[in-house]
Coordinates of C-alpha atoms in Angstrom, one line a residue:
M698 CA -0.3 0.0 -0.5
I699 CA 3.0 2.5 1.1
A700 CA 4.8 1.3 -2.7
A701 CA 0.9 1.9 -4.3
F702 CA 1.3 6.0 -3.0
V703 CA 5.0 6.6 -2.9
V704 CA 6.0 4.5 -7.0
P705 CA 3.2 7.6 -8.3
T706 CA 3.9 9.5 -6.6
V707 CA 7.5 9.6 -6.9
L708 CA 7.4 9.9 -10.7
I709 CA 5.3 12.3 -10.5
I710 CA 7.4 14.4 -8.1
G711 CA 10.0 13.8 -10.0
A712 CA 8.4 14.3 -13.6
M713 CA 7.8 17.9 -12.6
I714 CA 11.2 18.4 -11.7
A715 CA 13.1 17.1 -14.2
L716 CA 10.1 19.8 -16.6
A717 CA 10.9 22.6 -14.3
W718 CA 14.8 21.8 -14.7
V719 CA 14.8 21.9 -18.6
S720 CA 12.5 25.0 -18.8
A721 CA 14.9 26.2 -15.9
E722 CA 17.5 25.2 -17.9
R723 CA 16.4 27.0 -21.9
G724 CA 15.4 30.1 -19.5
L725 CA 19.5 30.5 -18.4
E726 CA 21.7 29.7 -21.2
E727 CA 19.2 32.5 -23.4
E728 CA 19.5 34.5 -20.1
V729 CA 23.6 33.5 -20.4
G730 CA 23.3 34.3 -24.4
R731 CA 21.7 37.1 -23.5
R732 CA 23.8 39.2 -21.4
L733 CA 27.7 37.2 -23.3
M734 CA 25.9 39.5 -26.8
A735 CA 24.7 42.1 -24.6
I736 CA 29.2 42.2 -23.4
G737 CA 30.5 41.6 -27.3
Q738 CA 28.4 44.5 -28.2
G739 CA 29.7 46.6 -26.2
V740 CA 32.9 45.5 -27.0
S741 CA 32.2 45.7 -31.1
A742 CA 30.0 49.4 -30.7
E743 CA 34.3 50.9 -29.8
L744 CA 35.3 48.2 -32.4
S745 CA 33.0 49.0 -34.8
E746 CA 33.4 51.1 -37.8
G747 CA 36.5 53.7 -36.8
I748 CA 40.1 53.2 -36.8
D749 CA 40.4 50.6 -34.5
A750 CA 38.6 48.7 -37.4
A751 CA 40.9 49.1 -39.8
Q752 CA 43.8 48.2 -37.1
L753 CA 42.3 44.7 -36.7
E754 CA 41.6 44.3 -40.6
R755 CA 45.8 44.7 -41.2
L756 CA 46.5 43.5 -38.3
D757 CA 50.1 41.9 -38.0
G758 CA 52.6 40.5 -35.3
T759 CA 54.9 43.7 -35.1
M760 CA 51.9 46.0 -34.2
E761 CA 52.0 45.1 -30.4
R762 CA 51.3 48.2 -29.0
V763 CA 47.9 48.4 -31.0
R764 CA 47.8 44.5 -29.2
A765 CA 48.3 45.6 -26.6
R766 CA 46.2 48.4 -25.8
M767 CA 43.1 45.9 -27.5
S768 CA 44.1 43.6 -25.4
Q769 CA 43.5 46.5 -22.4
R770 CA 40.8 46.9 -23.7
L771 CA 39.5 43.3 -23.5
E772 CA 40.2 43.0 -19.5
A773 CA 39.0 45.8 -18.6
T774 CA 36.3 44.4 -20.8
R775 CA 36.3 41.3 -18.8
A776 CA 35.9 42.1 -15.4
A777 CA 33.7 44.6 -16.0
T778 CA 31.8 42.1 -16.9
G779 CA 32.5 38.6 -15.2
A780 CA 33.0 37.5 -18.6
R781 CA 35.6 34.1 -17.9
R782 CA 37.3 35.4 -21.8
L783 CA 36.6 37.3 -24.6
L784 CA 39.2 37.2 -27.6
L785 CA 39.2 38.1 -31.1
V786 CA 40.2 36.1 -33.9
N787 CA 39.9 36.2 -38.3
A788 CA 37.7 34.8 -40.7
E789 CA 41.1 31.4 -40.2
L790 CA 39.8 31.7 -36.4
E791 CA 43.5 32.4 -35.9
S792 CA 43.9 34.2 -33.0
L793 CA 44.5 38.0 -32.4
V794 CA 43.9 39.6 -29.3
D795 CA 42.8 37.2 -26.3
T796 CA 43.1 38.2 -22.6
E797 CA 44.2 34.5 -22.4
P798 CA 47.8 35.4 -21.3
R799 CA 49.5 31.9 -23.0
V800 CA 47.6 32.7 -25.9
G801 CA 50.0 34.2 -29.4
F802 CA 48.8 36.2 -32.0
G803 CA 48.0 34.4 -35.6
Q804 CA 47.9 30.8 -33.1
S805 CA 44.7 28.9 -34.3
M806 CA 41.8 28.3 -32.3
F807 CA 41.1 25.1 -32.9
E808 CA 38.4 24.6 -29.3
L809 CA 36.1 27.3 -32.3
E810 CA 36.7 24.1 -34.6
T811 CA 32.5 23.5 -33.1
D812 CA 31.8 26.7 -33.6
R813 CA 33.0 26.9 -37.8
L814 CA 29.6 27.1 -38.9
E815 CA 28.2 30.1 -36.1
I816 CA 30.9 31.9 -36.7
E817 CA 31.0 31.2 -40.4
R818 CA 27.2 32.8 -41.0
S819 CA 28.5 35.7 -38.6
F820 CA 31.3 37.0 -40.6
E821 CA 28.6 36.8 -43.8
D822 CA 25.5 39.1 -43.1
G823 CA 27.4 40.6 -40.1
Q824 CA 25.1 39.1 -37.1
A825 CA 26.0 38.1 -33.8
R826 CA 25.2 34.9 -32.6
T827 CA 25.7 31.9 -29.6
S828 CA 26.7 28.9 -29.2
P829 CA 24.2 25.9 -27.6
M830 CA 25.5 25.1 -24.1
F831 CA 27.2 22.2 -23.3
R832 CA 29.8 20.6 -20.9
S833 CA 33.3 20.1 -20.9
R834 CA 35.5 17.0 -19.9
D835 CA 35.1 17.7 -16.8
G836 CA 32.2 18.8 -16.0
E837 CA 32.2 22.9 -16.2
R838 CA 29.1 23.7 -19.3
H839 CA 29.9 26.3 -21.4
K840 CA 28.5 29.0 -23.2
R841 CA 30.1 31.1 -25.7
A842 CA 29.0 34.7 -28.5
F843 CA 30.1 35.8 -31.5
V844 CA 29.4 38.9 -32.5
P845 CA 31.5 40.8 -35.0
V846 CA 33.3 43.5 -35.9
L847 CA 32.4 45.6 -38.8
L848 CA 34.2 48.3 -40.8
E849 CA 31.8 49.5 -43.9
G850 CA 29.1 47.3 -42.7
R851 CA 31.8 43.6 -44.0
A852 CA 33.5 41.7 -40.8
V853 CA 37.3 41.9 -40.3
A854 CA 37.1 40.3 -37.2
M855 CA 35.3 38.4 -34.9
I856 CA 34.9 39.0 -31.1
V857 CA 33.9 36.2 -28.6
V858 CA 32.9 36.3 -25.4
V859 CA 33.1 33.6 -22.7
A860 CA 30.8 33.1 -20.0
S861 CA 32.5 32.3 -16.8
A862 CA 31.3 30.0 -13.9
T863 CA 29.3 32.5 -12.1
H864 CA 26.7 32.5 -15.0
F865 CA 25.2 28.8 -14.5
E866 CA 25.5 29.3 -10.2
L867 CA 22.2 29.9 -10.6
L868 CA 20.8 27.1 -12.4
G869 CA 23.1 25.0 -10.2
D870 CA 21.6 25.8 -6.6
F871 CA 18.2 25.4 -8.8
G872 CA 18.6 22.4 -9.6
A873 CA 19.5 21.5 -6.4
S874 CA 16.7 22.9 -4.9
L875 CA 14.5 21.3 -7.1
A876 CA 16.5 18.0 -5.6
G877 CA 15.6 19.3 -1.9
L878 CA 12.1 19.8 -2.8
G879 CA 11.3 17.2 -4.3
V880 CA 13.4 15.2 -1.5
F881 CA 10.7 16.5 0.9
G882 CA 8.3 15.4 -1.1
V883 CA 8.4 12.3 -1.0
G884 CA 9.9 12.4 2.4
I885 CA 5.5 14.0 3.2
V886 CA 3.7 11.3 1.4
V887 CA 5.9 8.4 2.3
V888 CA 4.7 9.4 6.1
V889 CA 1.5 10.3 4.7
A890 CA 1.0 6.8 3.2
I891 CA 2.5 5.0 6.7
F892 CA 0.3 6.6 8.9
F893 CA -2.8 6.1 6.3
S894 CA -1.3 2.4 5.5
A895 CA -1.5 1.6 9.2
G896 CA -5.2 2.4 10.1
L897 CA -6.9 1.3 6.9
L898 CA -4.1 -2.0 7.4
R899 CA -5.2 -2.0 11.6
P900 CA -8.8 -3.1 10.8
V901 CA -8.3 -5.1 9.0
R902 CA -5.1 -7.6 11.2
R903 CA -7.9 -7.4 13.8
L904 CA -10.6 -8.6 10.9
V905 CA -7.9 -11.2 9.7
S906 CA -6.9 -12.4 13.3
G907 CA -9.7 -13.2 15.0
V908 CA -11.3 -15.0 11.4
E909 CA -7.7 -16.8 12.3
R910 CA -8.7 -17.3 15.4
V911 CA -12.5 -18.4 14.9
A912 CA -11.1 -20.4 11.8
Q913 CA -8.6 -22.3 15.2
G914 CA -12.6 -23.0 16.8
E915 CA -11.2 -20.6 19.7
L916 CA -14.7 -18.7 20.0
T917 CA -14.6 -16.6 23.2
R918 CA -13.6 -14.2 22.2
P919 CA -14.8 -11.5 20.7
L920 CA -14.3 -9.8 16.9
V921 CA -16.5 -6.7 17.8
S922 CA -17.2 -5.3 21.9
V923 CA -17.4 -2.3 24.2
E924 CA -14.1 -1.6 24.9
H925 CA -13.1 -2.7 20.6
P926 CA -15.4 -0.8 18.8
A927 CA -15.8 -1.9 15.0
S928 CA -13.4 0.7 13.4
G929 CA -11.7 1.7 10.5
P930 CA -13.3 2.5 6.1
R931 CA -17.3 1.9 7.2
E932 CA -16.8 -0.9 4.5
I933 CA -14.5 -2.7 7.2
A934 CA -16.5 -2.0 10.5
F935 CA -19.2 -3.4 8.2
L936 CA -17.8 -6.4 8.2
M937 CA -16.1 -6.8 10.9
G938 CA -20.3 -6.9 13.1
A939 CA -21.1 -9.2 10.1
F940 CA -18.6 -12.0 11.2
E941 CA -19.0 -11.1 14.8
D942 CA -22.8 -11.9 14.6
M943 CA -21.8 -15.2 12.2
R944 CA -19.5 -15.6 15.7
Q945 CA -22.2 -15.2 18.3
S946 CA -24.3 -17.4 16.2
V947 CA -21.4 -20.1 15.6
V948 CA -21.3 -19.5 19.6
A949 CA -24.8 -20.4 19.6
R950 CA -24.9 -23.0 17.5
D951 CA -21.9 -24.8 19.4
A952 CA -23.1 -24.6 23.1
H953 CA -26.4 -25.6 21.2
M954 CA -24.5 -28.3 19.8
R955 CA -22.4 -29.6 23.5
M956 CA -26.1 -29.3 25.0
M957 CA -27.6 -31.7 22.9
L958 CA -25.0 -34.5 22.9
A959 CA -24.5 -34.0 26.6
G960 CA -28.9 -35.6 27.0
I961 CA -28.4 -37.9 24.5
A962 CA -25.4 -38.7 26.5
H963 CA -27.2 -38.6 29.3
E964 CA -29.7 -40.5 28.2
V965 CA -27.9 -43.0 27.4
R966 CA -26.1 -43.9 29.9
N967 CA -28.4 -44.2 32.4
P968 CA -30.3 -48.0 29.9
L969 CA -26.4 -48.4 29.8
G970 CA -26.6 -49.2 33.8
G971 CA -28.6 -51.1 33.9
M972 CA -28.0 -53.3 30.8
K973 CA -24.8 -53.6 32.2
L974 CA -26.4 -54.6 36.2
F975 CA -28.2 -57.2 34.6
C976 CA -25.2 -58.5 31.8
G977 CA -23.7 -58.9 36.4
L978 CA -26.4 -61.6 36.9
L979 CA -27.3 -63.6 33.2
R980 CA -23.7 -63.7 34.3
E981 CA -23.7 -64.9 37.7
E982 CA -26.9 -67.1 36.9
L983 CA -25.0 -69.0 32.9
D984 CA -21.3 -69.5 35.8
H985 CA -24.5 -71.5 37.5
E986 CA -25.4 -73.6 34.8
G987 CA -22.3 -74.0 33.5
E988 CA -23.4 -72.6 30.1
D989 CA -20.0 -71.6 28.3
E990 CA -21.4 -71.2 24.8
K991 CA -23.1 -68.5 26.3
L992 CA -21.6 -67.3 28.3
K993 CA -18.4 -65.8 25.3
M994 CA -21.9 -64.3 23.8
L995 CA -22.5 -62.5 26.6
E996 CA -19.0 -61.7 27.0
K997 CA -19.3 -60.3 23.3
I998 CA -22.0 -58.2 24.5
V999 CA -20.7 -56.6 27.3
R1000 CA -17.7 -55.1 25.1
E1001 CA -19.7 -53.7 23.7
L1002 CA -21.6 -51.5 26.5
D1003 CA -17.8 -50.6 27.5
Y1004 CA -17.4 -49.1 23.9
L1005 CA -20.6 -47.6 24.7
E1006 CA -19.5 -46.6 27.8
R1007 CA -16.8 -45.6 26.5
V1008 CA -18.1 -43.1 23.6
V1009 CA -20.8 -41.7 25.8
T1010 CA -17.9 -41.3 28.1
D1011 CA -16.1 -38.7 25.2
F1012 CA -20.2 -37.9 23.6
L1013 CA -20.0 -36.1 28.0
A1014 CA -16.1 -34.8 27.7
F1015 CA -15.7 -32.6 24.7
A1016 CA -20.0 -31.6 25.5
R1017 CA -18.8 -29.8 28.6
P1018 CA -15.7 -29.3 28.8
S1019 CA -14.3 -28.2 32.6
E1020 CA -11.2 -25.6 32.9
I1021 CA -7.9 -27.2 33.7
R1022 CA -6.3 -27.7 37.3
P1023 CA -2.9 -28.4 36.7
E1024 CA -0.2 -29.7 38.6
R1025 CA 3.3 -31.3 38.6
F1026 CA 3.7 -34.9 38.2
E1027 CA 6.1 -38.1 37.4
A1028 CA 5.9 -39.0 32.8
A1029 CA 6.8 -42.5 32.8
E1030 CA 3.9 -42.6 36.6
M1031 CA 1.4 -41.3 33.9
L1032 CA 2.0 -43.2 30.7
Q1033 CA 2.6 -46.1 32.9
E1034 CA -1.0 -46.4 34.2
I1035 CA -1.7 -45.2 30.8
S1036 CA 0.1 -49.2 29.5
E1037 CA -1.9 -51.2 33.0
L1038 CA -5.2 -49.5 31.5
L1039 CA -4.6 -51.0 27.8
A1040 CA -3.1 -54.4 28.3
G1041 CA -5.7 -55.9 28.1
E1042 CA -6.6 -54.2 24.4
C1043 CA -3.5 -54.4 23.6
L1044 CA -3.5 -57.9 24.2
Q1045 CA -6.9 -58.8 22.6
V1046 CA -5.3 -56.9 18.5
G1047 CA -2.3 -58.5 19.0
C1048 CA -0.2 -55.4 19.8
T1049 CA 2.3 -54.6 22.1
L1050 CA 2.6 -50.8 24.0
H1051 CA 6.9 -49.3 24.7
I1052 CA 7.5 -45.9 26.6
E1053 CA 11.0 -45.3 26.0
G1054 CA 13.2 -42.0 27.8
A1055 CA 10.8 -41.8 30.7
D1056 CA 11.7 -42.0 34.0
Q1057 CA 12.9 -38.5 35.7
V1058 CA 10.7 -36.1 33.7
V1059 CA 8.5 -34.2 35.1
W1060 CA 4.5 -32.3 33.3
T1061 CA 3.1 -29.9 34.4
G1062 CA -1.0 -29.7 33.4
D1063 CA -3.6 -31.2 34.0
K1064 CA -3.4 -34.8 34.6
S1065 CA -6.1 -36.0 34.1
R1066 CA -6.8 -35.4 30.9
L1067 CA -3.9 -35.5 29.7
R1068 CA -3.6 -39.1 29.9
R1069 CA -7.2 -38.9 29.2
A1070 CA -5.4 -36.7 25.4
V1071 CA -2.5 -39.7 24.9
L1072 CA -5.1 -42.5 26.2
N1073 CA -7.2 -41.7 22.4
V1074 CA -4.2 -41.5 21.6
V1075 CA -2.1 -44.1 21.9
R1076 CA -6.1 -45.9 22.0
N1077 CA -6.2 -44.9 17.7
A1078 CA -2.4 -46.2 17.5
Y1079 CA -3.3 -50.5 17.8
Q1080 CA -6.7 -49.4 16.6
A1081 CA -4.3 -48.7 13.3
S1082 CA -1.5 -51.3 13.5
G1083 CA -2.2 -54.4 12.9
S1084 CA -1.0 -58.1 14.5
G1085 CA 2.8 -58.4 16.0
A1086 CA 2.7 -54.4 15.5
S1087 CA 4.3 -52.4 17.9
V1088 CA 3.5 -48.3 18.7
R1089 CA 6.1 -46.7 20.8
V1090 CA 5.3 -44.1 23.0
V1091 CA 8.1 -41.9 23.4
V1092 CA 8.7 -38.3 25.8
Q1093 CA 11.7 -35.7 24.9
G1094 CA 13.0 -34.9 28.0
D1095 CA 15.5 -32.1 26.7
Q1096 CA 13.0 -30.0 24.9
V1097 CA 13.4 -26.4 27.2
Q1098 CA 10.5 -25.2 28.8
R1099 CA 8.2 -27.9 27.0
C1100 CA 6.5 -31.3 27.6
V1101 CA 6.7 -33.4 24.5
V1102 CA 6.1 -37.0 24.1
S1103 CA 4.3 -38.6 20.9
V1104 CA 3.0 -41.6 19.4
I1105 CA 4.4 -43.8 16.7
D1106 CA 2.5 -46.3 15.9
E1107 CA 2.5 -49.4 12.4
G1108 CA -0.2 -48.9 10.9
P1109 CA -0.9 -48.3 7.5
G1110 CA -0.1 -45.0 7.3
I1111 CA -2.8 -42.2 6.3
E1112 CA -3.2 -40.5 2.9
P1113 CA -2.3 -36.7 3.3
E1114 CA -5.8 -35.7 1.3
K1115 CA -7.6 -37.3 5.0
L1116 CA -4.7 -35.4 7.6
A1117 CA -5.8 -32.4 7.9
E1118 CA -9.6 -33.8 8.6
L1119 CA -9.0 -36.2 11.7
S1120 CA -8.6 -33.8 14.1
T1121 CA -12.8 -32.8 12.6
P1122 CA -15.4 -34.1 15.3
F1123 CA -17.4 -37.1 14.1
F1124 CA -15.3 -37.8 11.9
T1125 CA -13.1 -41.2 11.4
T1126 CA -11.4 -43.8 9.3
R1127 CA -12.6 -46.4 11.3
E1128 CA -16.3 -48.8 10.9
K1129 CA -16.5 -48.6 14.8
G1130 CA -15.4 -45.1 15.9
S1131 CA -17.0 -42.1 17.7
G1132 CA -15.2 -38.9 15.4
L1133 CA -14.0 -37.7 19.0
G1134 CA -10.9 -39.5 20.7
L1135 CA -8.5 -37.3 18.7
A1136 CA -11.1 -33.9 18.7
L1137 CA -11.4 -34.6 22.2
T1138 CA -7.4 -34.9 22.1
R1139 CA -6.6 -31.6 20.6
Q1140 CA -9.2 -29.6 22.4
I1141 CA -7.1 -30.8 25.1
I1142 CA -4.1 -30.0 23.9
E1143 CA -5.0 -26.6 23.2
K1144 CA -6.2 -25.6 27.3
H1145 CA -3.2 -26.2 28.3
G1146 CA -1.7 -24.0 24.9
G1147 CA 0.2 -26.7 23.2
E1148 CA -0.2 -27.8 19.5
L1149 CA -0.8 -31.5 18.4
R1150 CA 0.6 -32.4 14.9
I1151 CA 0.7 -35.9 12.4
E1152 CA 2.7 -36.8 10.5
S1153 CA 2.2 -39.8 8.1
Q1154 CA 3.3 -42.4 5.1
V1155 CA 0.8 -44.5 3.7
G1156 CA 2.6 -47.8 4.4
R1157 CA 5.1 -46.4 6.7
G1158 CA 3.0 -46.0 9.7
T1159 CA 1.4 -42.1 11.6
R1160 CA 3.0 -40.1 14.0
V1161 CA 1.4 -38.4 16.9
G1162 CA 3.0 -35.7 19.1
L1163 CA 1.7 -33.2 21.8
S1164 CA 3.2 -30.5 23.1
W1165 CA 2.4 -28.5 26.0
P1166 CA 4.4 -25.3 27.7
F1167 CA 5.5 -26.4 30.8
D1168 CA 4.6 -24.4 33.3
E1169 CA 7.8 -23.1 35.6
S1170 CA 5.6 -21.9 38.6
L1171 CA 4.6 -25.5 39.3
A1172 CA 8.7 -26.7 39.3
Q1173 CA 9.5 -27.0 43.2
T1174 CA 6.2 -27.2 44.7
S1175 CA 3.5 -30.3 44.0
P1176 CA -0.8 -29.8 45.4
H1177 CA -0.6 -33.6 46.2
P1178 CA 2.3 -34.5 48.4
K1179 CA 3.0 -38.0 48.3
V1180 CA 2.3 -39.2 52.4
P1181 CA 5.3 -40.4 53.8
E1182 CA 5.1 -44.7 54.4
G1183 CA 3.6 -45.0 57.3
W1184 CA 3.0 -41.8 58.7
L1185 CA -1.0 -43.4 60.2
G1186 CA 1.1 -46.6 61.9

């Protein structure tokens, strides 16, 4: 946006400066030419149509006194007018009289060869002329005026007036002023562009940040409120208001969905409890009667009821997330609990669970909720792995100020197009799955200020990484100190 302001302005200011410079240079050139011609015409008026003109017509090397007198007159004029140099030449461009002492009589003036055409015309018609302004190799500007000395209406010599550096000082000062004005103007435009862009982009950035939070699932923070009202151009303010209405609608729909899930879970949990109770009573009767086949069928029913109970528990946990209660605990202790809890399930699928690097690693956070998060990931890992495979739970204890654990399986992997949907509620790749495991895990980890990453290669397995900040305030003391053995007698 700044470039959109500055680039056209620089081009416009540059064009204006160039136009002003060309106009000033042309005007100054004309003015210098007039001044030089006035100097030459003054000298020509003194020398023309008199004895001086006659002497110039037949001037030779023996007429030293005449040349000295004319040289003094030219020098006095040069000093009075500030010209750089005055000289008299003949039609062959040979020096007659010169204010430059090193130039002798009859010396060819090769420096005037570039102006030979103007000089010849002045000799022919007796009119004064000027040369174009040009720069020499040393960078200095040059301009000359050619005024003929007349005798009986014909030119017998040519007065050459060379402009001095002072004639061009005004142009240099004017150019410096233009450059300074241009830099100042561009600076003003840059400052205005920065403030304008900041004022315009601030609400845009706020809007983008709010939309990104909503996209990431953070719906509690409003985009527009009493403390942070909609600001910026009318269109941006309207857009912010529209997004805030959308956020509130999503929050209301999310709350309604969670309330509905909680209600369904409660309604399902009650008959589940009764069914498990009657299954227990039925197991006792079948044990007494020795009905082994019926007991196997009953065990299948109990397993399905356990699965349903776990789904209901996930529904309740997702629908009613509670505030985290951080504490300090040993990573190995929590992971050992998970290993013991899942030992039977892993045995049924023929999978082994390995815990690596957890010794002497301390974590902080809500232990029960983190256990649930890791439990969900490990359960997904062994369910995706085949018989004889292993699941590794790797703890990285060298991460500064971070708690990091990775769950690695040897399953078939996940296609790239499905990776982005894995944490979406109710999305599952298994025939029997609620689709809430990873969604609940991500919710728990993000509540701790952490992140969940999934890396997978088809045919080589999947790696799920969980990381969250280590709370230094809980590093020294534990809210649940262990009671010394025998303390209660």
